[in-house]
JSON list of C-alpha atoms and ligand atoms in Angstrom, two decimals:
[
{"chain": "A", "resi": 1, "resn": "MET", "atom": "CA", "xyz": [16.37, -17.42, -11.65]},
{"chain": "A", "resi": 2, "resn": "TYR", "atom": "CA", "xyz": [15.00, -15.71, -8.60]},
{"chain": "A", "resi": 3, "resn": "LYS", "atom": "CA", "xyz": [15.82, -17.29, -5.16]},
{"chain": "A", "resi": 4, "resn": "ILE", "atom": "CA", "xyz": [13.10, -17.89, -2.58]},
{"chain": "A", "resi": 5, "resn": "VAL", "atom": "CA", "xyz": [14.71, -16.23, 0.53]},
{"chain": "A", "resi": 6, "resn": "LYS", "atom": "CA", "xyz": [11.92, -16.90, 2.95]},
{"chain": "A", "resi": 7, "resn": "ARG", "atom": "CA", "xyz": [8.73, -18.90, 2.78]},
{"chain": "A", "resi": 8, "resn": "GLU", "atom": "CA", "xyz": [6.06, -18.92, 5.53]},
{"chain": "A", "resi": 9, "resn": "GLN", "atom": "CA", "xyz": [2.50, -20.21, 5.65]},
{"chain": "A", "resi": 10, "resn": "ILE", "atom": "CA", "xyz": [0.67, -17.45, 7.53]},
{"chain": "A", "resi": 11, "resn": "ALA", "atom": "CA", "xyz": [-2.89, -18.97, 7.40]},
{"chain": "A", "resi": 12, "resn": "ASP", "atom": "CA", "xyz": [-4.88, -21.70, 5.79]},
{"chain": "A", "resi": 13, "resn": "ASN", "atom": "CA", "xyz": [-3.77, -21.68, 2.10]},
{"chain": "A", "resi": 14, "resn": "ILE", "atom": "CA", "xyz": [-2.09, -18.25, 2.54]},
{"chain": "A", "resi": 15, "resn": "PHE", "atom": "CA", "xyz": [1.65, -17.99, 1.99]},
{"chain": "A", "resi": 16, "resn": "GLU", "atom": "CA", "xyz": [4.10, -15.21, 2.33]},
{"chain": "A", "resi": 17, "resn": "PHE", "atom": "CA", "xyz": [7.27, -15.43, 0.14]},
{"chain": "A", "resi": 18, "resn": "TRP", "atom": "CA", "xyz": [10.31, -13.13, 0.06]},
{"chain": "A", "resi": 19, "resn": "ILE", "atom": "CA", "xyz": [12.05, -13.46, -3.30]},
{"chain": "A", "resi": 20, "resn": "ASN", "atom": "CA", "xyz": [15.36, -12.00, -4.32]},
{"chain": "A", "resi": 21, "resn": "ALA", "atom": "CA", "xyz": [14.55, -9.86, -7.36]},
{"chain": "A", "resi": 22, "resn": "PRO", "atom": "CA", "xyz": [16.79, -6.80, -7.55]},
{"chain": "A", "resi": 23, "resn": "HIS", "atom": "CA", "xyz": [15.29, -5.54, -10.92]},
{"chain": "A", "resi": 24, "resn": "VAL", "atom": "CA", "xyz": [11.90, -5.44, -9.23]},
{"chain": "A", "resi": 25, "resn": "THR", "atom": "CA", "xyz": [12.91, -3.70, -5.95]},
{"chain": "A", "resi": 26, "resn": "LYS", "atom": "CA", "xyz": [15.03, -1.15, -7.76]},
{"chain": "A", "resi": 27, "resn": "THR", "atom": "CA", "xyz": [11.91, 0.90, -8.61]},
{"chain": "A", "resi": 28, "resn": "GLY", "atom": "CA", "xyz": [8.98, -1.34, -7.50]},
{"chain": "A", "resi": 29, "resn": "ARG", "atom": "CA", "xyz": [6.84, -0.47, -4.42]},
{"chain": "A", "resi": 30, "resn": "ALA", "atom": "CA", "xyz": [3.95, -2.15, -2.53]},
{"chain": "A", "resi": 31, "resn": "GLY", "atom": "CA", "xyz": [0.77, -1.85, -4.50]},
{"chain": "A", "resi": 32, "resn": "GLN", "atom": "CA", "xyz": [2.40, -2.54, -7.91]},
{"chain": "A", "resi": 33, "resn": "PHE", "atom": "CA", "xyz": [2.50, -6.12, -9.12]},
{"chain": "A", "resi": 34, "resn": "VAL", "atom": "CA", "xyz": [4.71, -8.70, -10.80]},
{"chain": "A", "resi": 35, "resn": "VAL", "atom": "CA", "xyz": [3.98, -11.49, -13.21]},
{"chain": "A", "resi": 36, "resn": "ILE", "atom": "CA", "xyz": [5.59, -14.77, -12.19]},
{"chain": "A", "resi": 37, "resn": "ARG", "atom": "CA", "xyz": [6.38, -17.87, -14.24]},
{"chain": "A", "resi": 38, "resn": "ILE", "atom": "CA", "xyz": [7.52, -20.74, -11.94]},
{"chain": "A", "resi": 39, "resn": "ASP", "atom": "CA", "xyz": [9.44, -22.81, -14.44]},
{"chain": "A", "resi": 40, "resn": "GLU", "atom": "CA", "xyz": [9.93, -23.44, -18.17]},
{"chain": "A", "resi": 41, "resn": "HIS", "atom": "CA", "xyz": [7.52, -26.36, -18.04]},
{"chain": "A", "resi": 42, "resn": "GLY", "atom": "CA", "xyz": [4.59, -24.69, -16.18]},
{"chain": "A", "resi": 43, "resn": "GLY", "atom": "CA", "xyz": [3.84, -22.21, -18.92]},
{"chain": "A", "resi": 44, "resn": "GLU", "atom": "CA", "xyz": [1.19, -20.19, -16.99]},
{"chain": "A", "resi": 45, "resn": "ARG", "atom": "CA", "xyz": [2.13, -16.75, -15.82]},
{"chain": "A", "resi": 46, "resn": "ILE", "atom": "CA", "xyz": [0.25, -15.32, -12.92]},
{"chain": "A", "resi": 47, "resn": "PRO", "atom": "CA", "xyz": [0.09, -11.75, -11.57]},
{"chain": "A", "resi": 48, "resn": "LEU", "atom": "CA", "xyz": [0.72, -11.16, -7.81]},
{"chain": "A", "resi": 49, "resn": "THR", "atom": "CA", "xyz": [0.89, -7.94, -5.91]},
{"chain": "A", "resi": 50, "resn": "ILE", "atom": "CA", "xyz": [4.09, -6.63, -4.39]},
{"chain": "A", "resi": 51, "resn": "SER", "atom": "CA", "xyz": [3.18, -6.25, -0.66]},
{"chain": "A", "resi": 52, "resn": "ALA", "atom": "CA", "xyz": [6.56, -4.95, 0.46]},
{"chain": "A", "resi": 53, "resn": "THR", "atom": "CA", "xyz": [10.18, -4.58, -0.54]},
{"chain": "A", "resi": 54, "resn": "LYS", "atom": "CA", "xyz": [13.38, -4.75, 1.56]},
{"chain": "A", "resi": 55, "resn": "GLY", "atom": "CA", "xyz": [16.73, -4.30, -0.04]},
{"chain": "A", "resi": 56, "resn": "GLU", "atom": "CA", "xyz": [16.77, -6.56, -3.03]},
{"chain": "A", "resi": 57, "resn": "ASP", "atom": "CA", "xyz": [13.92, -8.77, -1.82]},
{"chain": "A", "resi": 58, "resn": "VAL", "atom": "CA", "xyz": [10.24, -8.57, -2.73]},
{"chain": "A", "resi": 59, "resn": "ARG", "atom": "CA", "xyz": [7.42, -9.88, -0.62]},
{"chain": "A", "resi": 60, "resn": "ILE", "atom": "CA", "xyz": [4.34, -11.48, -2.02]},
{"chain": "A", "resi": 61, "resn": "VAL", "atom": "CA", "xyz": [1.30, -12.83, -0.13]},
{"chain": "A", "resi": 62, "resn": "PHE", "atom": "CA", "xyz": [-0.88, -15.17, -2.03]},
{"chain": "A", "resi": 63, "resn": "MET", "atom": "CA", "xyz": [-3.76, -17.70, -1.67]},
{"chain": "A", "resi": 64, "resn": "ALA", "atom": "CA", "xyz": [-3.17, -21.15, -3.15]},
{"chain": "A", "resi": 65, "resn": "VAL", "atom": "CA", "xyz": [-6.35, -21.47, -5.13]},
{"chain": "A", "resi": 66, "resn": "GLY", "atom": "CA", "xyz": [-5.44, -23.29, -8.35]},
{"chain": "A", "resi": 67, "resn": "LYS", "atom": "CA", "xyz": [-2.67, -24.97, -10.37]},
{"chain": "A", "resi": 68, "resn": "THR", "atom": "CA", "xyz": [-0.01, -22.28, -10.40]},
{"chain": "A", "resi": 69, "resn": "THR", "atom": "CA", "xyz": [-0.46, -20.90, -6.91]},
{"chain": "A", "resi": 70, "resn": "GLN", "atom": "CA", "xyz": [-0.43, -24.38, -5.44]},
{"chain": "A", "resi": 71, "resn": "GLN", "atom": "CA", "xyz": [2.73, -25.18, -7.42]},
{"chain": "A", "resi": 72, "resn": "LEU", "atom": "CA", "xyz": [4.24, -22.00, -6.11]},
{"chain": "A", "resi": 73, "resn": "ALA", "atom": "CA", "xyz": [3.17, -22.80, -2.46]},
{"chain": "A", "resi": 74, "resn": "ALA", "atom": "CA", "xyz": [5.04, -26.14, -2.70]},
{"chain": "A", "resi": 75, "resn": "LEU", "atom": "CA", "xyz": [8.46, -24.49, -3.32]},
{"chain": "A", "resi": 76, "resn": "GLU", "atom": "CA", "xyz": [10.88, -24.36, -0.48]},
{"chain": "A", "resi": 77, "resn": "GLU", "atom": "CA", "xyz": [12.94, -21.38, 0.75]},
{"chain": "A", "resi": 78, "resn": "GLY", "atom": "CA", "xyz": [16.71, -21.58, 0.41]},
{"chain": "A", "resi": 79, "resn": "GLY", "atom": "CA", "xyz": [17.38, -23.94, -2.50]},
{"chain": "A", "resi": 80, "resn": "GLU", "atom": "CA", "xyz": [14.45, -23.32, -4.86]},
{"chain": "A", "resi": 81, "resn": "SER", "atom": "CA", "xyz": [14.01, -20.55, -7.36]},
{"chain": "A", "resi": 82, "resn": "ILE", "atom": "CA", "xyz": [11.41, -19.01, -9.70]},
{"chain": "A", "resi": 83, "resn": "ARG", "atom": "CA", "xyz": [12.16, -18.93, -13.39]},
{"chain": "A", "resi": 84, "resn": "ASP", "atom": "CA", "xyz": [10.83, -15.49, -14.35]},
{"chain": "A", "resi": 85, "resn": "ILE", "atom": "CA", "xyz": [9.56, -12.43, -12.58]},
{"chain": "A", "resi": 86, "resn": "ALA", "atom": "CA", "xyz": [8.33, -9.64, -14.81]},
{"chain": "A", "resi": 87, "resn": "GLY", "atom": "CA", "xyz": [7.87, -6.14, -13.25]},
{"chain": "A", "resi": 88, "resn": "PRO", "atom": "CA", "xyz": [7.31, -3.98, -11.55]},
{"chain": "A", "resi": 89, "resn": "LEU", "atom": "CA", "xyz": [4.04, -3.48, -13.24]},
{"chain": "A", "resi": 90, "resn": "GLY", "atom": "CA", "xyz": [1.16, -1.09, -12.54]},
{"chain": "A", "resi": 91, "resn": "MET", "atom": "CA", "xyz": [1.09, 2.47, -11.23]},
{"chain": "A", "resi": 92, "resn": "ARG", "atom": "CA", "xyz": [3.58, 3.53, -8.57]},
{"chain": "A", "resi": 93, "resn": "ARG", "atom": "CA", "xyz": [2.12, 5.63, -5.79]},
{"chain": "A", "resi": 94, "resn": "ARG", "atom": "CA", "xyz": [4.06, 8.67, -4.59]},
{"chain": "B", "resi": 101, "resn": "FAD", "atom": "C1", "xyz": [-3.05, -7.39, -10.79]},
{"chain": "B", "resi": 101, "resn": "FAD", "atom": "C2", "xyz": [-3.33, -8.68, -9.96]},
{"chain": "B", "resi": 101, "resn": "FAD", "atom": "C3", "xyz": [-2.69, -8.82, -8.76]},
{"chain": "B", "resi": 101, "resn": "FAD", "atom": "C4", "xyz": [-2.91, -10.04, -7.97]},
{"chain": "B", "resi": 101, "resn": "FAD", "atom": "N1", "xyz": [-2.37, -10.09, -6.65]},
{"chain": "B", "resi": 101, "resn": "FAD", "atom": "C5", "xyz": [-2.60, -11.19, -5.98]},
{"chain": "B", "resi": 101, "resn": "FAD", "atom": "C6", "xyz": [-2.02, -11.31, -4.69]},
{"chain": "B", "resi": 101, "resn": "FAD", "atom": "O1", "xyz": [-1.25, -10.53, -4.15]},
{"chain": "B", "resi": 101, "resn": "FAD", "atom": "N2", "xyz": [-2.30, -12.48, -3.95]},
{"chain": "B", "resi": 101, "resn": "FAD", "atom": "C7", "xyz": [-3.17, -13.46, -4.42]},
{"chain": "B", "resi": 101, "resn": "FAD", "atom": "O2", "xyz": [-3.36, -14.45, -3.74]},
{"chain": "B", "resi": 101, "resn": "FAD", "atom": "N3", "xyz": [-3.71, -13.31, -5.65]},
{"chain": "B", "resi": 101, "resn": "FAD", "atom": "C8", "xyz": [-3.49, -12.24, -6.40]},
{"chain": "B", "resi": 101, "resn": "FAD", "atom": "N4", "xyz": [-4.08, -12.12, -7.70]},
{"chain": "B", "resi": 101, "resn": "FAD", "atom": "C9", "xyz": [-4.89, -13.27, -8.16]},
{"chain": "B", "resi": 101, "resn": "FAD", "atom": "C10", "xyz": [-3.84, -14.40, -8.71]},
{"chain": "B", "resi": 101, "resn": "FAD", "atom": "O3", "xyz": [-3.25, -13.86, -9.92]},
{"chain": "B", "resi": 101, "resn": "FAD", "atom": "C11", "xyz": [-4.66, -15.61, -8.99]},
{"chain": "B", "resi": 101, "resn": "FAD", "atom": "O4", "xyz": [-4.90, -16.21, -7.72]},
{"chain": "B", "resi": 101, "resn": "FAD", "atom": "C12", "xyz": [-3.86, -16.64, -9.76]},
{"chain": "B", "resi": 101, "resn": "FAD", "atom": "O5", "xyz": [-3.71, -16.14, -11.12]},
{"chain": "B", "resi": 101, "resn": "FAD", "atom": "C13", "xyz": [-4.53, -18.00, -9.78]},
{"chain": "B", "resi": 101, "resn": "FAD", "atom": "O6", "xyz": [-3.85, -18.86, -10.57]},
{"chain": "B", "resi": 101, "resn": "FAD", "atom": "P1", "xyz": [-3.94, -20.39, -10.36]},
{"chain": "B", "resi": 101, "resn": "FAD", "atom": "O7", "xyz": [-3.32, -21.09, -11.62]},
{"chain": "B", "resi": 101, "resn": "FAD", "atom": "O8", "xyz": [-3.33, -20.87, -9.09]},
{"chain": "B", "resi": 101, "resn": "FAD", "atom": "O9", "xyz": [-5.50, -20.63, -10.30]},
{"chain": "B", "resi": 101, "resn": "FAD", "atom": "P2", "xyz": [-6.57, -20.98, -11.40]},
{"chain": "B", "resi": 101, "resn": "FAD", "atom": "O10", "xyz": [-6.41, -22.44, -11.75]},
{"chain": "B", "resi": 101, "resn": "FAD", "atom": "O11", "xyz": [-6.33, -19.97, -12.55]},
{"chain": "B", "resi": 101, "resn": "FAD", "atom": "O12", "xyz": [-7.93, -20.62, -10.65]},
{"chain": "B", "resi": 101, "resn": "FAD", "atom": "C14", "xyz": [-8.50, -21.70, -9.82]},
{"chain": "B", "resi": 101, "resn": "FAD", "atom": "C15", "xyz": [-9.86, -21.25, -9.25]},
{"chain": "B", "resi": 101, "resn": "FAD", "atom": "O13", "xyz": [-9.66, -20.27, -8.19]},
{"chain": "B", "resi": 101, "resn": "FAD", "atom": "C16", "xyz": [-10.36, -19.03, -8.51]},
{"chain": "B", "resi": 101, "resn": "FAD", "atom": "N5", "xyz": [-9.57, -17.91, -8.00]},
{"chain": "B", "resi": 101, "resn": "FAD", "atom": "C17", "xyz": [-8.51, -17.42, -8.67]},
{"chain": "B", "resi": 101, "resn": "FAD", "atom": "N6", "xyz": [-7.93, -16.44, -7.95]},
{"chain": "B", "resi": 101, "resn": "FAD", "atom": "C18", "xyz": [-8.61, -16.38, -6.79]},
{"chain": "B", "resi": 101, "resn": "FAD", "atom": "C19", "xyz": [-8.51, -15.65, -5.51]},
{"chain": "B", "resi": 101, "resn": "FAD", "atom": "N7", "xyz": [-7.47, -14.69, -5.38]},
{"chain": "B", "resi": 101, "resn": "FAD", "atom": "N8", "xyz": [-9.32, -15.84, -4.52]},
{"chain": "B", "resi": 101, "resn": "FAD", "atom": "C20", "xyz": [-10.32, -16.76, -4.68]},
{"chain": "B", "resi": 101, "resn": "FAD", "atom": "N9", "xyz": [-10.53, -17.53, -5.76]},
{"chain": "B", "resi": 101, "resn": "FAD", "atom": "C21", "xyz": [-9.73, -17.33, -6.84]},
{"chain": "B", "resi": 101, "resn": "FAD", "atom": "C22", "xyz": [-10.60, -19.00, -9.95]},
{"chain": "B", "resi": 101, "resn": "FAD", "atom": "O14", "xyz": [-11.82, -18.31, -10.24]},
{"chain": "B", "resi": 101, "resn": "FAD", "atom": "C23", "xyz": [-10.70, -20.53, -10.29]},
{"chain": "B", "resi": 101, "resn": "FAD", "atom": "O15", "xyz": [-12.08, -20.96, -10.10]},
{"chain": "B", "resi": 101, "resn": "FAD", "atom": "C24", "xyz": [-3.80, -10.98, -8.41]},
{"chain": "B", "resi": 101, "resn": "FAD", "atom": "C25", "xyz": [-4.47, -10.85, -9.65]},
{"chain": "B", "resi": 101, "resn": "FAD", "atom": "C26", "xyz": [-4.18, -9.72, -10.40]},
{"chain": "B", "resi": 101, "resn": "FAD", "atom": "C27", "xyz": [-4.91, -9.56, -11.76]}
]
């Protein structure tokens, strides 16, 4: 489980999340992406870009456009977690 460290709505339907995911930040950098599965019930996996990393936390910025991104946007910081984060994926820039 990956804890939501910080959640902020930064514009209409646009959300910034910082998620604790040490296995991603170990080698992952902005421009690569992760694939997120919110919980074991909501089976859909969605790709989201890593926009920054800090320590063991990864930043994602996303637009709530459909089922899974709206479900993600409804999660709260502090107590709530994400079931799976696969990554980092994609090419790493130098
Ligand atoms: C490699 C990769 C990286 C991505 N990184 C990001 C990211 O950092 N931030 C982000 O917000 N999205 C990103 N996306 C898009 C994101 O994966 C989709 O928004 C998400 O899968 C939508 O899932 P959903 O179940 O919420 O919506 P769905 O129910 O699958 O889609 C609902 C409707 O919204 C439309 N739609 C889907 N995505 C978008 C969009 N981004 N803008 C406008 N309309 C859309 C669909 O065509 C559909 O009509 C990325 C996609 C890829 C392939």
